Coordinates of N, CA and C and ligand atoms in Angstrom, one line a residue:
X1 N -4.7 -15.0 29.6 CA -4.9 -13.1 30.0 C -6.0 -12.6 28.8
X2 N -6.6 -11.7 29.2 CA -6.9 -10.6 28.6 C -7.1 -9.2 28.8
X3 N -6.0 -8.6 28.1 CA -4.8 -7.1 28.3 C -5.8 -6.5 27.9
X4 N -5.7 -5.1 28.3 CA -6.1 -3.4 27.9 C -6.2 -3.8 26.4
X5 N -7.0 -3.1 25.7 CA -7.1 -3.1 24.4 C -7.4 -1.7 23.8
X6 N -6.4 -1.3 22.9 CA -6.8 0.2 22.4 C -6.7 0.1 20.8
X7 N -8.5 0.0 21.0 CA -8.6 0.5 18.8 C -8.4 1.8 18.3
X8 N -7.5 1.8 17.5 CA -7.2 3.0 16.6 C -7.9 2.0 15.1
X9 N -8.9 3.2 14.8 CA -9.3 2.9 13.4 C -9.6 4.5 12.3
X10 N -9.5 3.9 11.2 CA -9.4 5.3 10.2 C -9.3 5.5 8.8
X11 N -9.7 6.6 8.1 CA -9.3 6.3 7.0 C -8.3 6.2 6.6
X12 N -7.7 5.6 5.2 CA -6.3 5.9 4.5 C -5.5 7.3 5.3
X13 N -3.7 7.0 5.4 CA -3.5 8.6 5.9 C -3.9 8.8 6.8
X14 N -4.5 8.4 8.1 CA -5.0 9.4 8.8 C -4.2 9.7 10.2
X15 N -3.0 8.8 10.2 CA -1.8 8.9 10.8 C -1.7 7.8 12.0
X16 N -3.0 6.6 11.7 CA -3.0 5.7 12.5 C -1.7 5.1 13.0
X17 N -0.5 4.4 11.6 CA -0.1 3.6 11.8 C 1.0 4.8 13.0
X18 N 1.7 6.1 12.8 CA 2.4 6.6 13.2 C 1.9 7.3 15.0
X19 N 0.6 7.3 15.0 CA 0.3 7.5 16.5 C 0.1 5.6 16.9
X20 N -0.3 4.9 16.0 CA -0.3 3.9 17.1 C 0.8 3.0 17.7
X21 N 1.9 3.5 16.5 CA 3.0 3.0 17.4 C 3.9 3.5 18.4
X22 N 3.3 4.6 18.6 CA 4.2 5.7 19.4 C 3.3 5.5 21.0
X23 N 1.9 5.6 21.1 CA 1.6 5.4 21.6 C 1.7 3.8 22.7
X24 N 1.6 2.4 21.4 CA 2.8 1.8 21.8 C 3.8 1.9 22.8
X25 N 4.4 2.5 22.2 CA 5.8 2.4 23.0 C 5.7 2.9 23.9
X26 N 4.6 3.9 24.2 CA 4.7 4.7 25.2 C 4.4 3.6 26.6
X27 N 3.4 3.4 25.7 CA 2.8 2.3 27.2 C 3.2 0.5 27.3
X28 N 4.5 0.7 26.4 CA 4.6 -1.2 26.3 C 3.9 -1.9 26.3
X29 N 3.0 -1.8 25.1 CA 1.7 -2.5 24.6 C 2.4 -3.2 23.3
X30 N 1.9 -3.5 22.7 CA 2.1 -5.0 21.6 C 1.6 -3.7 20.5
X31 N 2.0 -3.6 19.8 CA 1.4 -3.1 18.1 C 1.0 -3.3 17.5
X32 N -0.4 -3.9 16.8 CA -0.8 -4.7 16.1 C -0.9 -3.4 14.8
X33 N -0.5 -3.9 13.0 CA -0.7 -3.5 11.9 C -1.6 -4.3 11.6
X34 N -3.2 -4.7 11.8 CA -3.8 -5.2 10.9 C -4.5 -4.9 9.3
X35 N -3.6 -3.4 9.4 CA -3.7 -3.4 7.4 C -2.2 -4.4 6.8
X36 N -1.7 -4.4 7.9 CA -0.7 -5.2 7.2 C -0.9 -6.9 6.9
X37 N -1.8 -7.3 7.8 CA -2.1 -8.5 7.3 C -2.6 -8.9 6.5
X38 N -4.0 -7.8 5.9 CA -4.6 -7.5 4.7 C -3.8 -7.7 3.7
X39 N -2.6 -6.6 3.9 CA -1.7 -6.8 2.6 C -0.7 -7.9 2.2
X40 N -0.4 -8.8 3.5 CA 0.0 -9.5 3.5 C -0.4 -11.1 2.6
X41 N -2.1 -11.1 2.8 CA -3.0 -12.0 2.0 C -3.0 -11.5 0.5
X42 N -3.3 -10.3 0.3 CA -3.5 -9.9 -0.8 C -2.1 -10.3 -1.5
X43 N -1.1 -9.8 -0.9 CA 0.6 -10.5 -1.7 C 0.6 -11.9 -2.1
X44 N 0.2 -12.9 -1.2 CA 0.2 -14.0 -0.8 C -0.8 -14.4 -2.3
X45 N -2.0 -13.0 -2.5 CA -3.2 -14.0 -3.7 C -2.2 -13.5 -5.2
X46 N -1.3 -12.7 -4.5 CA -1.1 -12.1 -6.1 C 0.3 -13.3 -6.8
X47 N 1.3 -13.8 -5.7 CA 2.0 -14.6 -5.8 C 1.4 -15.9 -6.6
X48 N 0.0 -16.3 -5.8 CA -0.6 -17.6 -6.3 C -0.9 -17.2 -7.4
X49 N -0.9 -16.2 -7.8 CA -2.4 -16.3 -9.1 C -3.3 -15.8 -9.1
X50 N -3.5 -15.9 -7.9 CA -5.5 -16.2 -7.7 C -6.4 -14.7 -8.0
X51 N -7.6 -15.0 -9.3 CA -7.9 -13.6 -9.5 C -8.7 -12.9 -8.5
X52 N -9.1 -11.9 -9.0 CA -9.7 -11.1 -7.7 C -10.7 -11.4 -7.0
X53 N -11.8 -12.2 -8.5 CA -13.4 -12.5 -8.4 C -13.2 -13.5 -7.6
X54 N -12.0 -14.5 -7.6 CA -12.6 -15.9 -7.1 C -12.5 -16.1 -5.8
X55 N -13.6 -15.0 -4.9 CA -13.5 -15.5 -3.2 C -12.6 -16.7 -2.7
X56 N -13.8 -17.8 -2.8 CA -13.2 -19.1 -2.3 C -11.9 -19.3 -2.6
X57 N -11.2 -19.0 -3.4 CA -9.3 -19.1 -3.3 C -8.4 -18.1 -3.3
X58 N -9.4 -17.1 -2.6 CA -8.7 -15.9 -1.7 C -8.9 -16.0 -0.4
X59 N -10.2 -16.9 -0.1 CA -10.3 -17.0 1.8 C -9.3 -18.3 1.6
X60 N -9.6 -19.1 1.2 CA -8.5 -20.6 1.3 C -7.1 -20.1 1.6
X61 N -6.6 -19.0 0.6 CA -5.3 -18.4 1.0 C -4.8 -17.7 2.0
X62 N -5.7 -17.2 2.3 CA -5.3 -16.4 3.4 C -5.6 -17.4 4.6
X63 N -6.3 -18.2 4.7 CA -6.7 -19.4 5.8 C -5.2 -19.8 5.9
X64 N -5.1 -20.2 4.6 CA -2.8 -21.2 4.6 C -2.0 -20.3 4.8
X65 N -1.9 -18.9 5.1 CA -1.1 -18.1 5.3 C -0.2 -17.9 7.1
X66 N 0.9 -18.0 6.4 CA 1.9 -17.5 8.3 C 2.1 -16.3 7.8
X67 N 1.3 -15.1 8.5 CA 1.8 -13.6 8.9 C 1.9 -13.8 10.3
X68 N 3.3 -12.9 10.0 CA 3.9 -12.5 11.9 C 4.2 -11.1 11.4
X69 N 3.9 -10.6 12.7 CA 4.1 -9.5 12.7 C 5.1 -8.7 13.8
X70 N 6.0 -8.0 13.3 CA 6.3 -7.4 14.6 C 6.0 -7.1 16.2
X71 N 6.5 -7.4 17.1 CA 6.1 -7.2 18.2 C 6.0 -5.6 18.4
X72 N 6.7 -4.8 18.7 CA 6.8 -3.4 18.0 C 7.2 -3.0 16.9
X73 N 7.0 -1.5 16.4 CA 6.8 -0.7 15.8 C 7.6 -1.5 14.1
X74 N 9.0 -1.7 14.7 CA 9.5 -1.3 13.4 C 10.5 -2.7 12.8
X75 N 10.1 -4.5 13.5 CA 10.4 -5.4 12.8 C 9.6 -5.7 11.7
X76 N 10.9 -6.4 10.6 CA 9.9 -7.4 9.7 C 8.4 -7.8 10.0
X77 N 7.5 -7.8 8.5 CA 6.3 -8.5 8.4 C 6.8 -9.5 7.5
X78 N 6.6 -10.8 8.6 CA 7.1 -12.3 7.5 C 5.6 -12.6 6.9
X79 N 5.8 -13.2 5.9 CA 4.8 -14.2 4.6 C 5.4 -15.5 5.0
X80 N 4.9 -16.5 5.1 CA 5.2 -17.4 4.9 C 6.8 -17.8 5.3
X81 N 7.2 -17.3 6.4 CA 8.6 -17.3 6.6 C 9.6 -16.4 6.2
X82 N 9.0 -15.2 5.3 CA 10.5 -14.3 4.8 C 9.7 -13.3 4.7
X83 N 10.9 -11.9 4.2 CA 10.5 -10.7 5.0 C 9.7 -10.2 3.8
X84 N 8.4 -9.0 3.4 CA 7.6 -9.0 3.0 C 7.9 -7.3 3.4
X85 N 8.1 -7.2 4.0 CA 7.7 -5.8 4.9 C 7.9 -4.7 3.5
X86 N 8.9 -4.7 2.8 CA 8.7 -3.4 1.9 C 7.6 -4.1 0.4
X87 N 7.4 -4.8 0.1 CA 7.1 -5.6 -0.8 C 5.4 -5.5 -0.6
X88 N 5.1 -5.2 0.8 CA 3.7 -4.9 1.1 C 3.0 -3.6 1.0
X89 N 4.1 -2.9 1.0 CA 3.9 -0.9 0.5 C 3.7 -1.2 -0.8
X90 N 4.4 -2.0 -1.7 CA 4.2 -1.4 -3.4 C 2.6 -0.6 -3.4
X91 N 2.9 -0.2 -4.5 CA 1.2 0.2 -5.2 C 0.9 -0.6 -5.7
X92 N 1.0 -1.2 -6.3 CA 0.0 -2.4 -6.5 C -0.7 -3.4 -5.2
X93 N 0.4 -3.5 -4.5 CA -0.2 -4.4 -3.4 C -1.3 -3.5 -2.2
X94 N -0.9 -2.1 -2.3 CA -1.7 -1.5 -1.8 C -3.4 -1.3 -2.2
X95 N -3.2 -1.6 -3.4 CA -4.6 -1.1 -4.2 C -4.9 -2.5 -4.5
X96 N -4.1 -4.0 -4.3 CA -5.2 -5.3 -4.2 C -5.6 -5.6 -2.7
X97 N -4.8 -5.2 -1.7 CA -5.2 -5.2 0.3 C -6.6 -4.5 0.0
X98 N -6.9 -3.2 -0.9 CA -8.4 -2.5 -0.7 C -9.3 -3.7 -1.1
X99 N -8.6 -4.0 -1.9 CA -10.5 -5.2 -3.0 C -9.9 -6.8 -2.0
X100 N -9.0 -7.2 -1.9 CA -9.2 -8.7 -1.0 C -9.7 -8.2 0.6
X101 N -10.2 -7.3 1.0 CA -10.7 -7.0 2.2 C -11.7 -6.5 2.1
X102 N -12.4 -6.7 1.0 CA -13.9 -7.0 0.8 C -14.3 -8.2 1.1
X103 N -13.7 -9.2 0.6 CA -14.0 -10.5 1.4 C -14.5 -11.5 2.3
X104 N -15.2 -11.3 2.8 CA -16.0 -12.1 4.1 C -15.2 -13.3 3.9
X105 N -14.7 -14.3 3.9 CA -13.7 -15.5 4.1 C -12.2 -14.7 4.7
X106 N -11.8 -14.2 3.5 CA -10.2 -13.4 3.9 C -10.2 -12.2 5.4
X107 N -11.7 -12.1 5.6 CA -11.8 -11.3 6.8 C -11.7 -11.9 8.1
X108 N -13.1 -12.7 7.8 CA -13.0 -14.0 8.6 C -11.5 -14.3 9.7
X109 N -10.8 -15.2 8.4 CA -9.5 -15.7 8.8 C -8.4 -14.7 9.5
X110 N -8.6 -13.1 9.4 CA -7.6 -12.0 9.6 C -7.9 -11.9 11.2
X111 N -9.6 -11.7 11.0 CA -10.1 -11.5 12.5 C -9.6 -12.7 13.2
X112 N -10.0 -13.4 13.0 CA -9.5 -14.5 13.8 C -8.0 -14.5 14.6
X113 N -7.4 -14.2 13.5 CA -5.7 -14.2 14.3 C -5.9 -13.1 15.2
X114 N -6.4 -11.8 14.4 CA -6.1 -10.6 15.1 C -6.6 -10.4 16.8
X115 N -8.1 -11.4 17.1 CA -8.2 -11.7 18.3 C -7.4 -12.7 19.5
X116 N -6.3 -13.6 18.6 CA -5.9 -14.3 19.7 C -5.2 -13.4 19.9
X117 N -4.6 -12.5 19.2 CA -3.6 -11.5 19.4 C -3.8 -10.8 20.7
X118 N -4.9 -10.3 20.2 CA -5.5 -9.1 21.1 C -5.7 -9.7 22.8
X119 N -5.8 -11.0 22.5 CA -6.6 -11.4 24.0 C -5.8 -11.8 24.6
X120 N -4.1 -12.1 24.1 CA -3.1 -12.4 24.5 C -2.3 -11.2 25.7
X121 N -2.8 -10.2 25.2 CA -1.4 -9.2 25.8 C -2.0 -7.5 25.6
X122 N -1.2 -7.2 26.0 CA -2.3 -5.4 26.3 C -1.9 -5.3 25.0
X123 N -2.7 -4.5 23.8 CA -2.2 -4.3 22.5 C -2.8 -2.7 22.0
X124 N -2.1 -2.4 21.2 CA -3.0 -1.3 20.2 C -2.9 -1.8 18.8
X125 N -4.5 -1.8 18.3 CA -4.5 -2.0 17.5 C -5.1 -1.5 16.3
X126 N -5.0 -1.0 15.0 CA -5.0 -0.2 14.0 C -5.6 -0.9 13.3
X127 N -6.9 0.1 12.6 CA -7.4 -0.8 11.0 C -8.7 0.0 11.2
X128 N -9.4 -0.5 10.5 CA -10.6 0.2 9.7 C -11.8 -0.5 10.5
X129 N -11.9 -2.0 11.6 CA -13.1 -2.3 11.8 C -12.7 -2.8 13.6
X130 N -11.2 -2.4 13.8 CA -11.2 -2.8 14.9 C -12.1 -2.4 16.4
X131 N -12.7 -1.3 16.5 CA -14.1 -0.7 17.5 C -15.1 -1.4 17.3
X132 N -15.4 -1.9 15.7 CA -16.7 -2.2 15.4 C -17.3 -3.8 15.8
X133 N -15.8 -4.4 14.8 CA -16.0 -5.7 14.7 C -15.2 -6.5 15.6
X134 N -13.7 -6.4 15.1 CA -13.1 -6.9 16.2 C -13.1 -7.2 17.4
X135 N -12.9 -5.8 18.3 CA -12.9 -5.7 19.4 C -14.1 -4.7 19.7
X136 N -15.3 -5.4 20.0 CA -16.4 -3.9 20.0 C -16.5 -3.5 21.5
X137 N -15.7 -4.9 22.6 CA -15.9 -4.4 24.0 C -13.8 -3.9 24.3
X138 N -13.1 -3.4 23.3 CA -11.5 -2.4 23.6 C -12.2 -1.6 24.9
X139 N -11.3 -1.2 25.3 CA -11.2 -0.5 26.6 C -11.2 1.0 26.4
X140 N -10.3 0.7 24.9 CA -10.5 2.9 24.4 C -10.4 2.5 23.0
X141 N -11.6 3.4 21.9 CA -11.6 3.5 20.6 C -11.4 4.8 20.2
X142 N -10.5 5.2 19.2 CA -10.1 6.0 18.9 C -10.6 6.5 17.3
X143 N -11.2 7.1 16.9 CA -11.3 7.3 15.2 C -10.7 8.6 15.3
X144 N -9.8 8.3 13.9 CA -9.0 9.2 13.8 C -9.1 9.7 12.3
X145 N -9.2 11.0 12.4 CA -9.7 11.8 10.8 C -8.5 12.7 10.2
X146 N -8.7 13.1 9.1 CA -7.4 14.5 8.9 C -8.4 15.0 7.5
X147 N -8.0 16.2 7.0 CA -8.2 17.1 5.9 C -7.9 15.7 4.6
X148 N -8.6 15.8 3.3 CA -7.7 14.8 2.5 C -6.8 15.6 1.9
X149 N -6.7 16.8 1.9 CA -5.2 17.5 1.2 C -3.9 17.3 2.3
X150 N -4.1 17.2 3.6 CA -3.7 17.1 4.8 C -2.8 15.4 4.8
X151 N -3.8 14.4 4.3 CA -3.3 13.4 4.2 C -2.4 13.3 2.8
X152 N -2.3 13.8 2.2 CA -2.0 13.4 0.7 C -0.8 14.4 1.1
X153 N -0.7 15.3 1.5 CA 0.6 15.9 2.4 C 1.4 14.9 3.0
X154 N 0.8 14.5 3.9 CA 1.8 12.9 4.8 C 2.0 12.3 3.7
X155 N 1.9 11.5 2.8 CA 1.9 10.2 1.5 C 3.3 11.1 1.3
X156 N 3.4 12.2 1.0 CA 4.3 12.6 -0.1 C 5.8 12.7 0.6
X157 N 5.5 13.1 2.2 CA 6.4 13.6 3.4 C 6.7 11.8 2.7
X158 N 6.2 10.7 3.6 CA 6.1 9.3 4.1 C 7.8 8.8 2.9
X159 N 7.0 9.0 1.7 CA 7.2 8.4 0.5 C 8.6 9.3 0.6
X160 N 8.5 9.9 0.9 CA 10.2 10.4 0.3 C 11.5 10.6 1.5
X161 N 10.3 10.3 2.9 CA 11.4 10.2 3.8 C 11.9 8.7 3.7
X162 N 11.2 7.5 3.0 CA 11.3 6.4 2.6 C 12.1 5.9 1.4
X163 N 12.4 7.2 0.7 CA 13.5 6.8 -0.5 C 12.7 6.7 -1.6
X164 N 10.9 6.7 -1.3 CA 10.4 6.1 -2.4 C 10.3 6.9 -3.7
X165 N 10.5 8.0 -3.6 CA 10.3 9.5 -4.7 C 11.6 10.0 -4.5
X166 N 12.1 10.4 -5.4 CA 13.1 11.8 -5.2 C 12.4 12.8 -5.1
X167 N 13.3 13.9 -4.8 CA 13.1 15.1 -5.0 C 13.1 15.9 -5.8
X168 N 11.7 15.9 -6.6 CA 11.0 16.5 -7.6 C 10.7 18.1 -7.4
X169 N 10.7 18.9 -8.5 CA 10.2 20.2 -8.5 C 9.3 20.4 -8.1
X170 N 8.5 21.7 -8.0 CA 7.3 22.0 -7.6 C 6.4 21.3 -8.4
X171 N 6.2 21.4 -9.5 CA 5.1 20.7 -10.3 C 4.9 19.3 -10.2
X172 N 6.0 18.5 -9.9 CA 5.8 16.9 -9.9 C 5.2 16.5 -8.4
X173 N 5.4 17.7 -7.5 CA 5.4 17.6 -6.2 C 3.6 18.0 -6.4
X174 N 2.8 19.1 -7.4 CA 1.6 18.7 -7.0 C 0.9 17.9 -7.4
X175 N 1.6 17.4 -8.7 CA 0.9 16.3 -9.8 C 0.8 15.2 -8.5
X176 N 2.2 15.1 -7.6 CA 1.6 13.3 -7.3 C 0.6 13.9 -5.8
X177 N 0.9 15.0 -5.2 CA -0.4 15.4 -4.2 C -1.8 14.9 -5.0
X178 N -1.8 15.3 -6.3 CA -3.4 15.3 -6.7 C -3.8 13.4 -7.2
X179 N -2.7 12.8 -7.5 CA -2.5 11.5 -7.3 C -2.5 11.2 -6.3
X180 N -2.1 11.6 -5.0 CA -2.3 11.2 -3.9 C -3.8 10.8 -3.5
X181 N -4.3 12.1 -3.2 CA -5.9 12.6 -3.2 C -6.5 11.7 -3.6
X182 N -6.3 11.6 -4.9 CA -7.7 10.5 -6.1 C -7.4 9.4 -5.4
X183 N -6.2 8.5 -5.2 CA -5.8 7.5 -4.6 C -6.3 7.0 -3.2
X184 N -6.8 8.0 -2.1 CA -7.0 7.7 -0.9 C -8.2 8.2 -0.7
X185 N -9.2 8.9 -1.7 CA -10.1 8.9 -2.1 C -10.8 7.5 -2.4
X186 N -10.2 6.9 -3.5 CA -10.9 5.7 -3.6 C -10.8 5.1 -3.3
X187 N -9.3 4.8 -2.2 CA -9.8 3.9 -1.5 C -10.6 4.0 -0.3
X188 N -10.4 5.2 0.7 CA -11.8 4.9 1.1 C -13.2 5.1 1.4
X189 N -13.3 5.4 -0.6 CA -14.6 4.8 -0.7 C -14.7 3.7 -0.7
X190 N -14.1 2.3 -1.1 CA -14.0 1.0 -1.1 C -14.2 0.5 0.3
X191 N -13.1 1.1 1.4 CA -12.9 1.0 2.5 C -14.5 0.7 3.6
X192 N -15.1 2.3 2.8 CA -16.6 2.7 4.0 C -17.6 1.9 3.1
X193 N -17.6 1.4 1.6 CA -18.5 0.9 1.5 C -19.4 -0.6 1.4
X194 N -18.0 -1.1 1.3 CA -18.1 -2.7 1.4 C -19.5 -3.1 1.8
X195 N -19.6 -4.2 1.6 CA -21.0 -5.1 2.8 C -20.6 -5.6 4.0
X196 N -18.8 -6.2 4.1 CA -18.6 -6.7 5.2 C -17.8 -5.6 6.0
X197 N -17.8 -5.3 7.1 CA -17.3 -4.7 8.2 C -16.8 -3.3 7.2
X198 N -17.8 -2.5 7.2 CA -17.1 -0.9 6.5 C -16.3 -0.1 7.2
X199 N -15.7 0.9 6.8 CA -15.5 1.6 7.7 C -15.8 2.3 8.4
X200 N -16.4 2.9 9.8 CA -17.5 3.7 10.2 C -17.1 3.7 11.9
X201 N -17.3 4.7 12.2 CA -16.8 5.0 13.7 C -17.6 4.3 14.6
X202 N -17.3 3.7 16.1 CA -18.2 2.7 16.9 C -18.9 4.1 17.2
X203 N -20.0 3.8 18.1 CA -20.7 5.2 18.6 C -19.6 5.2 19.9
X204 N -19.1 4.4 20.3 CA -18.3 4.7 21.7 C -17.1 5.3 21.1
X205 N -16.3 5.6 19.8 CA -15.3 5.9 20.1 C -15.1 6.9 19.8
X206 N -13.6 8.0 20.1 CA -13.9 9.1 20.5 C -12.6 9.5 18.9
X207 N -13.3 10.4 18.6 CA -12.5 11.4 17.0 C -11.8 11.9 17.6
X208 N -10.6 12.1 16.7 CA -10.0 12.9 16.9 C -9.4 13.4 15.5
X209 N -9.8 15.0 15.6 CA -9.3 15.1 13.8 C -7.8 15.5 14.1
X210 N -6.9 14.9 13.3 CA -5.5 15.3 12.9 C -5.4 16.3 12.4
X211 N -5.8 16.8 11.5 CA -5.3 17.9 10.7 C -4.6 19.0 11.1
X212 N -4.9 19.8 12.5 CA -3.5 20.5 12.8 C -2.9 20.1 14.1
X213 N -2.8 19.3 14.3 CA -2.4 18.6 15.4 C -0.6 18.6 15.1
X214 N 0.5 18.4 16.0 CA 1.6 17.5 15.4 C 1.4 16.0 16.1
X215 N 2.4 15.2 15.5 CA 2.5 13.8 15.7 C 2.2 13.7 17.6
X216 N 3.5 14.5 18.1 CA 3.6 14.4 19.9 C 2.1 14.9 20.6
X217 N 1.7 16.0 19.6 CA -0.5 16.1 20.1 C -1.0 14.9 20.0
X218 N -1.0 14.2 19.1 CA -1.9 13.2 18.5 C -1.3 12.1 19.8
X219 N 0.2 11.3 20.0 CA 0.0 10.5 20.6 C -0.5 11.3 22.1
X220 N 0.5 12.0 22.9 CA -0.2 13.0 24.0 C -2.0 12.8 24.4
X221 N -2.4 12.6 23.4 CA -4.3 13.3 23.4 C -4.5 11.5 23.7
X222 N -4.0 10.4 23.3 CA -4.4 9.2 23.5 C -3.6 8.2 24.7
X223 N -3.0 8.8 24.7 CA -2.1 8.1 26.1 C -2.8 8.6 27.1
X224 N -2.6 10.4 27.2 CA -4.0 10.3 28.0 C -4.9 9.7 28.4
X225 N -6.0 9.9 27.2 CA -7.5 9.0 27.6 C -7.1 7.4 27.8
X226 N -6.1 7.0 27.3 CA -5.9 5.2 27.6 C -5.9 5.6 29.3
X227 N -5.0 6.4 29.2 CA -4.5 6.4 31.1 C -5.5 6.5 32.2
X228 N -6.5 7.2 31.2 CA -8.3 7.3 32.4 C -8.6 6.2 32.4
X229 N -8.3 5.2 31.0 CA -9.1 4.2 31.1 C -8.0 3.4 31.9
X230 N -7.3 3.1 32.5 CA -6.4 2.4 33.5 C -5.2 1.5 33.0
X231 N -4.1 2.6 31.8 CA -3.3 1.8 31.3 C -2.5 2.8 32.0
X232 N -1.3 1.7 32.2 CA -0.1 3.0 33.0 C 0.7 3.2 31.4
X233 N 1.0 4.9 32.2 CA 2.3 5.4 31.3 C 4.0 4.5 31.8
X234 N 4.3 3.6 30.5 CA 5.4 3.2 31.2 C 6.9 3.7 30.3
X235 N 5.9 4.9 29.8 CA 7.5 5.4 28.5 C 8.8 5.4 29.7
X236 N 8.9 5.2 30.3 CA 10.4 5.5 31.0 C 10.8 4.1 31.1
X237 N 9.6 2.9 31.4 CA 10.6 1.7 32.2 C 10.5 0.7 31.2
X238 N 10.3 1.4 29.4 CA 10.2 0.5 28.5 C 11.6 -0.5 28.6
X239 N 12.9 -0.3 29.4 CA 14.1 -0.6 28.6 C 14.1 -2.0 29.8
X240 N 13.3 -1.7 30.8 CA 13.3 -2.5 31.8 C 12.6 -4.1 31.3
X241 N 11.6 -3.5 30.0 CA 10.7 -4.7 29.8 C 11.1 -5.5 28.7
X242 N 12.3 -5.1 28.1 CA 12.2 -5.4 26.7 C 13.4 -6.1 27.2
Ligands
LIG1 O1 -4.0 0.5 6.9 P1 -4.0 0.3 5.5 O2 -3.5 0.7 4.5 O3 -2.2 -0.6 5.7 O4 -4.2 -1.0 5.2 C1 -4.7 -1.5 3.9 C2 -6.2 -1.7 3.6 O5 -6.5 -3.2 4.5 C3 -6.7 -1.1 3.5 O6 -7.6 -0.5 2.0 C4 -8.5 -1.3 4.2 C5 -7.8 -2.9 4.7 N1 -8.3 -3.0 6.2 C6 -9.3 -3.4 6.5 O7 -10.0 -3.7 5.1 N2 -9.6 -3.6 7.7 C7 -8.4 -3.6 8.3 N3 -9.2 -3.4 10.0 C8 -7.3 -3.0 8.6 C9 -7.0 -2.6 6.9

């Protein structure tokens, strides 16, 4: 069966994960974080000691990877059977994922998996090329954007909430905000300028600027559009399906 597919693309830290997860919850759809797959592929390459420039080995390693994603937002990500949810979020793996995702053979292996998941169920899939390459016929395509400064602030807040940073003083916060902004900009640049499946807005995607929006407003906007395209708001029925 082919279910309804909602594609959510956008640059780093534009609010994709939070929005996609909550929209999937409201609609009782499967949530797929395609970025987690690129991160897992990067971690596998790191563990195997594969050089960044060895594209053939990177593709082979990705093809041989077993990557399992949680169906809802909060379960573990499994790589070859072991929980790598925390390890794929480290700075090292984050940077390497952006590099590894430029390799066509890596993309081919992961896109194949993404399509087979998406064709099996109603889903919300987030990434960079979901509406352009993975599912050009998606029922709804959203392209999220937000100001760079706002994205850096969100990253800082998120890392503090996850306990990855201490409660440092103002000076330290300013320094971190500058560092995050530079890092986000560098990733955007690499993700948007690579040859294979660069980050671009599909012509029929709806752009949503989340800079001044609350999470509730972002979610509501996407859910409303999904309902217009035939999805049912099952927010209150979730318990029945689980
Ligand atoms: O969304 P994220 O930050 O977890 O993604 C990690 C990296 O993976 C990002 O730098 C770009 C890449 N990526 C991609 O190329 N295509 C996707 N569909 C998703 C992520």
